[in-house]
Amino acid sequence: MLLIVLPAAAAETALLSLYWRAIAPSVLIAALGCSILLGLAAWRLHSATPFGACVGAILTACLMLDTAEASSTLWKSALLPVLTLLVLTSLATRLGRKRKEQLGTAEHRSGRVAAQVAANIGAAALVSTHAAQMWMSDSNLFAAAGWPNGLLYAPALAALCEAAADTVSSELGQVLNSRPRMITTMRIAPPGTDGAISLGGTLAGMLAGGIVAAVGTPALRGGWLLFAVGWAGGVFGLFFDSLLGATFERRGWLNNDAVNFLSTVSAASFALLLLWVAPRCGLL
């Protein structure tokens, strides 16, 4: 998975850096510098290992460059939703650490490794790359249909919402002293069990996804439909993650990183499905 996500994001970042007509030089320099600073901050705050922080910086640069319009400011890009994701997940990971250590589910103090980082935001970077290519192409299906360009980034926003929702629900669900139940059978399970969900953790995750969607909507130049589609995709991915955890992960067919990546892909896919349904329901 890392071997798929990292080269693709690095190549896209390099191409956009060389393709000066697609983005203002000032925005390009700011995006690269900001991604490096975010990577250093994640490393110094022990949110990621050195290599994990490096991968996060590359993916963040790719996301920002893909979503920044020509001559636009950096704030009108994926910077703000990515930063919101980083803050929410870091706080959730640190909250109640002693209890998590007692349960044996606490994250390593050195932070997330590269594969975990790629699993969380890799899908968002990949689909934002495709959206950027559509936006710059002459055959922009969204523009031809009269859709706002901001909706191009709904799948990427949904993937970021899912990453925030999944991490926050998992981390806070272990702290809230609730009684998690398996999503497949509704039987009570120990905290931290793959596929187990709790009311408190689920609501916290949905709230986190909503916050990322609320921050990301104006940053990606969208309206209420971008917010609704992004958030709905994130919530769908949250439950899909639990379903994969209760089935494929518990059987050892998938590891946690693969489950996280597929869940963000499912969030992006569900967002695309909603965009296909929206005009048929008179919402566009």
mmCIF file of C-alpha atoms in Angstrom:
data_model
loop_
_atom_site.group_PDB
_atom_site.id
_atom_site.type_symbol
_atom_site.label_atom_id
_atom_site.label_comp_id
_atom_site.label_asym_id
_atom_site.label_seq_id
_atom_site.Cartn_x
_atom_site.Cartn_y
_atom_site.Cartn_z
ATOM 1 C CA MET A 1 0.000 0.000 0.000
ATOM 2 C CA LEU A 2 2.779 2.428 0.922
ATOM 3 C CA LEU A 3 4.571 1.499 -2.308
ATOM 4 C CA ILE A 4 1.471 2.518 -4.254
ATOM 5 C CA VAL A 5 0.524 5.717 -2.444
ATOM 6 C CA LEU A 6 3.940 7.295 -1.850
ATOM 7 C CA PRO A 7 5.363 7.172 -5.412
ATOM 8 C CA ALA A 8 2.095 8.420 -6.905
ATOM 9 C CA ALA A 9 1.865 11.344 -4.477
ATOM 10 C CA ALA A 10 5.550 12.200 -4.853
ATOM 11 C CA ALA A 11 5.289 12.158 -8.654
ATOM 12 C CA GLU A 12 2.183 14.363 -8.605
ATOM 13 C CA THR A 13 3.876 16.844 -6.261
ATOM 14 C CA ALA A 14 6.933 16.981 -8.505
ATOM 15 C CA LEU A 15 4.854 17.444 -11.665
ATOM 16 C CA LEU A 16 2.776 20.233 -10.146
ATOM 17 C CA SER A 17 5.941 21.888 -8.868
ATOM 18 C CA LEU A 18 7.279 21.955 -12.434
ATOM 19 C CA TYR A 19 3.973 22.879 -14.058
ATOM 20 C CA TRP A 20 4.077 26.590 -13.197
ATOM 21 C CA ARG A 21 0.974 27.459 -15.203
ATOM 22 C CA ALA A 22 -1.232 25.343 -12.950
ATOM 23 C CA ILE A 23 -0.445 27.218 -9.755
ATOM 24 C CA ALA A 24 1.072 30.527 -8.690
ATOM 25 C CA PRO A 25 4.777 30.336 -7.682
ATOM 26 C CA SER A 26 4.009 31.962 -4.314
ATOM 27 C CA VAL A 27 1.394 29.298 -3.555
ATOM 28 C CA LEU A 28 3.780 26.569 -4.680
ATOM 29 C CA ILE A 29 6.556 27.747 -2.369
ATOM 30 C CA ALA A 30 4.141 28.237 0.525
ATOM 31 C CA ALA A 31 2.629 24.756 0.032
ATOM 32 C CA LEU A 32 5.991 23.009 0.015
ATOM 33 C CA GLY A 33 7.243 25.010 2.996
ATOM 34 C CA CYS A 34 4.049 24.496 4.981
ATOM 35 C CA SER A 35 4.045 20.751 4.363
ATOM 36 C CA ILE A 36 7.634 20.523 5.589
ATOM 37 C CA LEU A 37 6.750 22.496 8.730
ATOM 38 C CA LEU A 38 3.750 20.249 9.400
ATOM 39 C CA GLY A 39 5.959 17.189 8.997
ATOM 40 C CA LEU A 40 8.515 18.573 11.429
ATOM 41 C CA ALA A 41 5.757 19.453 13.900
ATOM 42 C CA ALA A 42 4.281 15.936 13.698
ATOM 43 C CA TRP A 43 7.729 14.472 14.344
ATOM 44 C CA ARG A 44 8.582 16.806 17.240
ATOM 45 C CA LEU A 45 5.178 16.242 18.859
ATOM 46 C CA HIS A 46 5.673 12.472 18.516
ATOM 47 C CA SER A 47 2.572 12.209 16.345
ATOM 48 C CA ALA A 48 4.643 10.368 13.721
ATOM 49 C CA THR A 49 8.012 8.692 13.335
ATOM 50 C CA PRO A 50 10.624 10.541 11.217
ATOM 51 C CA PHE A 51 9.758 8.523 8.098
ATOM 52 C CA GLY A 52 6.051 8.767 8.902
ATOM 53 C CA ALA A 53 6.374 12.551 9.176
ATOM 54 C CA CYS A 54 8.210 12.622 5.826
ATOM 55 C CA VAL A 55 5.451 10.620 4.144
ATOM 56 C CA GLY A 56 2.847 12.885 5.734
ATOM 57 C CA ALA A 57 4.648 15.971 4.407
ATOM 58 C CA ILE A 58 4.685 14.581 0.858
ATOM 59 C CA LEU A 59 1.012 13.599 0.951
ATOM 60 C CA THR A 60 0.039 16.955 2.459
ATOM 61 C CA ALA A 61 1.972 18.827 -0.228
ATOM 62 C CA CYS A 62 0.229 16.739 -2.874
ATOM 63 C CA LEU A 63 -3.186 17.504 -1.364
ATOM 64 C CA MET A 64 -2.515 21.231 -1.124
ATOM 65 C CA LEU A 65 -1.118 21.570 -4.633
ATOM 66 C CA ASP A 66 -3.935 19.476 -6.114
ATOM 67 C CA THR A 67 -6.666 21.568 -4.499
ATOM 68 C CA ALA A 68 -5.195 25.086 -4.802
ATOM 69 C CA GLU A 69 -6.490 27.022 -7.787
ATOM 70 C CA ALA A 70 -4.144 29.116 -9.916
ATOM 71 C CA SER A 71 -3.269 32.443 -8.224
ATOM 72 C CA SER A 72 -5.303 31.421 -5.168
ATOM 73 C CA THR A 73 -4.110 31.642 -1.580
ATOM 74 C CA LEU A 74 -2.965 28.562 0.261
ATOM 75 C CA TRP A 75 -5.928 28.829 2.618
ATOM 76 C CA LYS A 76 -8.173 27.916 -0.308
ATOM 77 C CA SER A 77 -6.778 24.395 -0.447
ATOM 78 C CA ALA A 78 -6.740 21.185 1.568
ATOM 79 C CA LEU A 79 -4.371 22.737 4.125
ATOM 80 C CA LEU A 80 -7.061 23.570 6.677
ATOM 81 C CA PRO A 81 -8.905 20.208 6.664
ATOM 82 C CA VAL A 82 -5.571 18.347 6.866
ATOM 83 C CA LEU A 83 -4.455 20.559 9.752
ATOM 84 C CA THR A 84 -7.814 19.997 11.478
ATOM 85 C CA LEU A 85 -7.414 16.244 11.008
ATOM 86 C CA LEU A 86 -3.941 16.355 12.532
ATOM 87 C CA VAL A 87 -5.080 18.342 15.568
ATOM 88 C CA LEU A 88 -8.176 16.222 16.256
ATOM 89 C CA THR A 89 -6.397 12.885 15.941
ATOM 90 C CA SER A 90 -3.414 14.031 18.014
ATOM 91 C CA LEU A 91 -5.663 15.228 20.842
ATOM 92 C CA ALA A 92 -7.773 12.061 20.733
ATOM 93 C CA THR A 93 -4.652 9.868 20.820
ATOM 94 C CA ARG A 94 -3.276 11.661 23.878
ATOM 95 C CA LEU A 95 -6.546 11.780 25.812
ATOM 96 C CA GLY A 96 -6.799 9.013 28.416
ATOM 97 C CA ARG A 97 -3.426 7.518 27.547
ATOM 98 C CA LYS A 98 -3.019 5.829 30.944
ATOM 99 C CA ARG A 99 -6.256 3.879 30.494
ATOM 100 C CA LYS A 100 -5.227 2.854 26.977
ATOM 101 C CA GLU A 101 -1.873 1.650 28.277
ATOM 102 C CA GLN A 102 -3.694 -0.466 30.862
ATOM 103 C CA LEU A 103 -5.829 -1.959 28.081
ATOM 104 C CA GLY A 104 -2.744 -2.508 25.927
ATOM 105 C CA THR A 105 -4.205 -0.456 23.060
ATOM 106 C CA ALA A 106 -2.163 2.755 23.383
ATOM 107 C CA GLU A 107 -0.306 3.969 20.322
ATOM 108 C CA HIS A 108 3.484 3.780 20.447
ATOM 109 C CA ARG A 109 4.996 6.920 21.946
ATOM 110 C CA SER A 110 7.098 7.515 18.838
ATOM 111 C CA GLY A 111 3.897 8.125 16.857
ATOM 112 C CA ARG A 112 2.427 6.725 13.664
ATOM 113 C CA VAL A 113 4.677 4.926 11.221
ATOM 114 C CA ALA A 114 4.738 5.659 7.482
ATOM 115 C CA ALA A 115 2.255 2.909 6.605
ATOM 116 C CA GLN A 116 -0.278 4.285 9.103
ATOM 117 C CA VAL A 117 0.075 7.797 7.714
ATOM 118 C CA ALA A 118 -0.364 6.534 4.149
ATOM 119 C CA ALA A 119 -3.403 4.514 5.216
ATOM 120 C CA ASN A 120 -5.060 7.590 6.739
ATOM 121 C CA ILE A 121 -4.512 10.259 4.077
ATOM 122 C CA GLY A 122 -3.160 8.326 1.088
ATOM 123 C CA ALA A 123 -6.569 7.805 -0.510
ATOM 124 C CA ALA A 124 -7.394 11.510 -0.158
ATOM 125 C CA ALA A 125 -4.151 12.408 -1.936
ATOM 126 C CA LEU A 126 -4.823 9.952 -4.763
ATOM 127 C CA VAL A 127 -8.394 11.068 -5.450
ATOM 128 C CA SER A 128 -7.427 14.755 -5.180
ATOM 129 C CA THR A 129 -4.801 14.094 -7.857
ATOM 130 C CA HIS A 130 -7.479 12.701 -10.158
ATOM 131 C CA ALA A 131 -9.740 15.676 -9.370
ATOM 132 C CA ALA A 132 -6.934 18.118 -10.196
ATOM 133 C CA GLN A 133 -6.315 16.379 -13.509
ATOM 134 C CA MET A 134 -10.024 16.632 -14.347
ATOM 135 C CA TRP A 135 -10.096 20.312 -13.404
ATOM 136 C CA MET A 136 -7.138 21.130 -15.647
ATOM 137 C CA SER A 137 -8.328 18.985 -18.557
ATOM 138 C CA ASP A 138 -10.463 20.211 -21.429
ATOM 139 C CA SER A 139 -12.935 17.371 -20.820
ATOM 140 C CA ASN A 140 -14.004 18.398 -17.318
ATOM 141 C CA LEU A 141 -17.211 16.429 -16.850
ATOM 142 C CA PHE A 142 -18.150 18.457 -13.779
ATOM 143 C CA ALA A 143 -17.867 21.762 -15.639
ATOM 144 C CA ALA A 144 -19.715 20.350 -18.637
ATOM 145 C CA ALA A 145 -22.588 19.360 -16.353
ATOM 146 C CA GLY A 146 -22.646 22.804 -14.750
ATOM 147 C CA TRP A 147 -21.441 21.543 -11.382
ATOM 148 C CA PRO A 148 -19.311 23.770 -9.127
ATOM 149 C CA ASN A 149 -15.602 22.895 -9.265
ATOM 150 C CA GLY A 150 -15.591 22.504 -5.480
ATOM 151 C CA LEU A 151 -17.556 19.262 -5.817
ATOM 152 C CA LEU A 152 -14.550 17.750 -7.570
ATOM 153 C CA TYR A 153 -12.928 17.480 -4.165
ATOM 154 C CA ALA A 154 -15.860 15.842 -2.358
ATOM 155 C CA PRO A 155 -14.264 12.352 -2.467
ATOM 156 C CA ALA A 156 -10.996 13.689 -1.036
ATOM 157 C CA LEU A 157 -12.860 15.566 1.703
ATOM 158 C CA ALA A 158 -14.868 12.433 2.509
ATOM 159 C CA ALA A 159 -11.642 10.428 2.872
ATOM 160 C CA LEU A 160 -10.229 13.027 5.272
ATOM 161 C CA CYS A 161 -13.488 13.043 7.248
ATOM 162 C CA GLU A 162 -13.347 9.259 7.552
ATOM 163 C CA ALA A 163 -9.736 9.333 8.758
ATOM 164 C CA ALA A 164 -10.662 11.800 11.496
ATOM 165 C CA ALA A 165 -13.870 9.977 12.424
ATOM 166 C CA ASP A 166 -12.191 6.570 12.621
ATOM 167 C CA THR A 167 -9.268 7.681 14.776
ATOM 168 C CA VAL A 168 -11.348 9.805 17.142
ATOM 169 C CA SER A 169 -14.058 7.154 17.580
ATOM 170 C CA SER A 170 -11.467 4.467 18.279
ATOM 171 C CA GLU A 171 -9.364 6.542 20.668
ATOM 172 C CA LEU A 172 -12.213 8.150 22.615
ATOM 173 C CA GLY A 173 -14.328 5.009 22.650
ATOM 174 C CA GLN A 174 -11.680 3.404 24.869
ATOM 175 C CA VAL A 175 -11.753 6.343 27.283
ATOM 176 C CA LEU A 176 -15.470 6.922 27.716
ATOM 177 C CA ASN A 177 -15.977 3.718 29.769
ATOM 178 C CA SER A 178 -18.793 2.687 27.448
ATOM 179 C CA ARG A 179 -19.625 -0.925 26.637
ATOM 180 C CA PRO A 180 -18.631 -1.535 23.017
ATOM 181 C CA ARG A 181 -20.541 -4.066 20.953
ATOM 182 C CA MET A 182 -19.559 -5.965 17.826
ATOM 183 C CA ILE A 183 -21.066 -4.308 14.774
ATOM 184 C CA THR A 184 -21.990 -7.690 13.289
ATOM 185 C CA THR A 185 -23.634 -9.352 16.306
ATOM 186 C CA MET A 186 -24.215 -6.495 18.807
ATOM 187 C CA ARG A 187 -22.605 -8.643 21.508
ATOM 188 C CA ILE A 188 -20.568 -6.879 24.193
ATOM 189 C CA ALA A 189 -16.825 -6.945 23.480
ATOM 190 C CA PRO A 190 -13.716 -5.714 25.321
ATOM 191 C CA PRO A 191 -12.600 -2.141 24.477
ATOM 192 C CA GLY A 192 -10.219 -2.052 21.535
ATOM 193 C CA THR A 193 -11.642 -5.177 19.887
ATOM 194 C CA ASP A 194 -11.570 -5.052 16.089
ATOM 195 C CA GLY A 195 -15.066 -4.333 14.812
ATOM 196 C CA ALA A 196 -16.446 -3.213 18.187
ATOM 197 C CA ILE A 197 -18.317 0.091 18.327
ATOM 198 C CA SER A 198 -19.695 2.174 21.184
ATOM 199 C CA LEU A 199 -22.298 4.937 21.229
ATOM 200 C CA GLY A 200 -19.931 7.504 22.742
ATOM 201 C CA GLY A 201 -17.061 6.675 20.423
ATOM 202 C CA THR A 202 -19.285 6.638 17.336
ATOM 203 C CA LEU A 203 -20.845 10.015 18.158
ATOM 204 C CA ALA A 204 -17.412 11.490 18.848
ATOM 205 C CA GLY A 205 -16.153 10.164 15.517
ATOM 206 C CA MET A 206 -19.130 11.541 13.629
ATOM 207 C CA LEU A 207 -18.574 14.919 15.273
ATOM 208 C CA ALA A 208 -14.897 14.889 14.309
ATOM 209 C CA GLY A 209 -15.811 14.068 10.712
ATOM 210 C CA GLY A 210 -18.331 16.905 10.727
ATOM 211 C CA ILE A 211 -15.697 19.342 11.984
ATOM 212 C CA VAL A 212 -13.301 18.377 9.185
ATOM 213 C CA ALA A 213 -16.127 18.747 6.650
ATOM 214 C CA ALA A 214 -17.122 22.139 8.069
ATOM 215 C CA VAL A 215 -13.552 23.411 7.897
ATOM 216 C CA GLY A 216 -12.859 21.860 4.514
ATOM 217 C CA THR A 217 -15.981 23.102 2.713
ATOM 218 C CA PRO A 218 -15.057 26.808 2.467
ATOM 219 C CA ALA A 219 -11.375 25.941 2.055
ATOM 220 C CA LEU A 220 -12.220 23.842 -1.007
ATOM 221 C CA ARG A 221 -14.567 26.517 -2.353
ATOM 222 C CA GLY A 222 -17.700 24.445 -1.893
ATOM 223 C CA GLY A 223 -21.192 24.914 -0.552
ATOM 224 C CA TRP A 224 -23.659 22.969 1.553
ATOM 225 C CA LEU A 225 -23.657 20.015 -0.853
ATOM 226 C CA LEU A 226 -19.886 19.559 -0.557
ATOM 227 C CA PHE A 227 -20.252 19.603 3.237
ATOM 228 C CA ALA A 228 -23.117 17.090 3.194
ATOM 229 C CA VAL A 229 -21.460 14.716 0.732
ATOM 230 C CA GLY A 230 -18.069 14.896 2.460
ATOM 231 C CA TRP A 231 -19.529 14.279 5.907
ATOM 232 C CA ALA A 232 -21.863 11.509 4.734
ATOM 233 C CA GLY A 233 -18.968 9.778 2.999
ATOM 234 C CA GLY A 234 -16.901 10.010 6.174
ATOM 235 C CA VAL A 235 -19.673 8.509 8.307
ATOM 236 C CA PHE A 236 -20.196 5.690 5.803
ATOM 237 C CA GLY A 237 -16.472 4.928 5.885
ATOM 238 C CA LEU A 238 -16.512 4.916 9.679
ATOM 239 C CA PHE A 239 -19.039 2.069 9.811
ATOM 240 C CA PHE A 240 -17.398 0.297 6.866
ATOM 241 C CA ASP A 241 -14.135 0.329 8.847
ATOM 242 C CA SER A 242 -15.834 -1.397 11.774
ATOM 243 C CA LEU A 243 -17.397 -3.965 9.442
ATOM 244 C CA LEU A 244 -14.025 -4.796 7.905
ATOM 245 C CA GLY A 245 -12.508 -4.991 11.379
ATOM 246 C CA ALA A 246 -15.166 -7.420 12.582
ATOM 247 C CA THR A 247 -14.753 -9.708 9.575
ATOM 248 C CA PHE A 248 -11.561 -9.597 7.508
ATOM 249 C CA GLU A 249 -9.245 -8.141 10.159
ATOM 250 C CA ARG A 250 -10.350 -10.506 12.925
ATOM 251 C CA ARG A 251 -9.722 -13.448 10.595
ATOM 252 C CA GLY A 252 -6.228 -12.143 9.831
ATOM 253 C CA TRP A 253 -6.981 -11.521 6.150
ATOM 254 C CA LEU A 254 -6.273 -7.771 6.450
ATOM 255 C CA ASN A 255 -4.113 -5.790 8.839
ATOM 256 C CA ASN A 256 -5.189 -2.519 10.440
ATOM 257 C CA ASP A 257 -3.423 -0.329 7.876
ATOM 258 C CA ALA A 258 -5.182 -2.075 5.000
ATOM 259 C CA VAL A 259 -8.526 -1.713 6.776
ATOM 260 C CA ASN A 260 -7.945 1.998 7.337
ATOM 261 C CA PHE A 261 -6.944 2.577 3.720
ATOM 262 C CA LEU A 262 -9.908 0.642 2.316
ATOM 263 C CA SER A 263 -12.227 2.545 4.635
ATOM 264 C CA THR A 264 -11.034 5.904 3.310
ATOM 265 C CA VAL A 265 -11.464 4.528 -0.226
ATOM 266 C CA SER A 266 -15.009 3.481 0.664
ATOM 267 C CA ALA A 267 -15.714 6.992 1.967
ATOM 268 C CA ALA A 268 -14.501 8.528 -1.295
ATOM 269 C CA SER A 269 -16.494 5.984 -3.320
ATOM 270 C CA PHE A 270 -19.676 6.675 -1.358
ATOM 271 C CA ALA A 271 -19.177 10.404 -1.958
ATOM 272 C CA LEU A 272 -18.950 9.715 -5.694
ATOM 273 C CA LEU A 273 -22.151 7.679 -5.494
ATOM 274 C CA LEU A 274 -23.927 10.568 -3.762
ATOM 275 C CA LEU A 275 -22.706 12.956 -6.460
ATOM 276 C CA TRP A 276 -24.164 10.618 -9.074
ATOM 277 C CA VAL A 277 -27.492 10.494 -7.224
ATOM 278 C CA ALA A 278 -27.666 14.242 -6.445
ATOM 279 C CA PRO A 279 -28.695 15.523 -9.911
ATOM 280 C CA ARG A 280 -31.269 12.757 -10.214
ATOM 281 C CA CYS A 281 -32.838 14.007 -6.996
ATOM 282 C CA GLY A 282 -32.899 17.614 -8.178
ATOM 283 C CA LEU A 283 -30.132 18.731 -5.826
ATOM 284 C CA LEU A 284 -27.995 20.081 -8.707
#
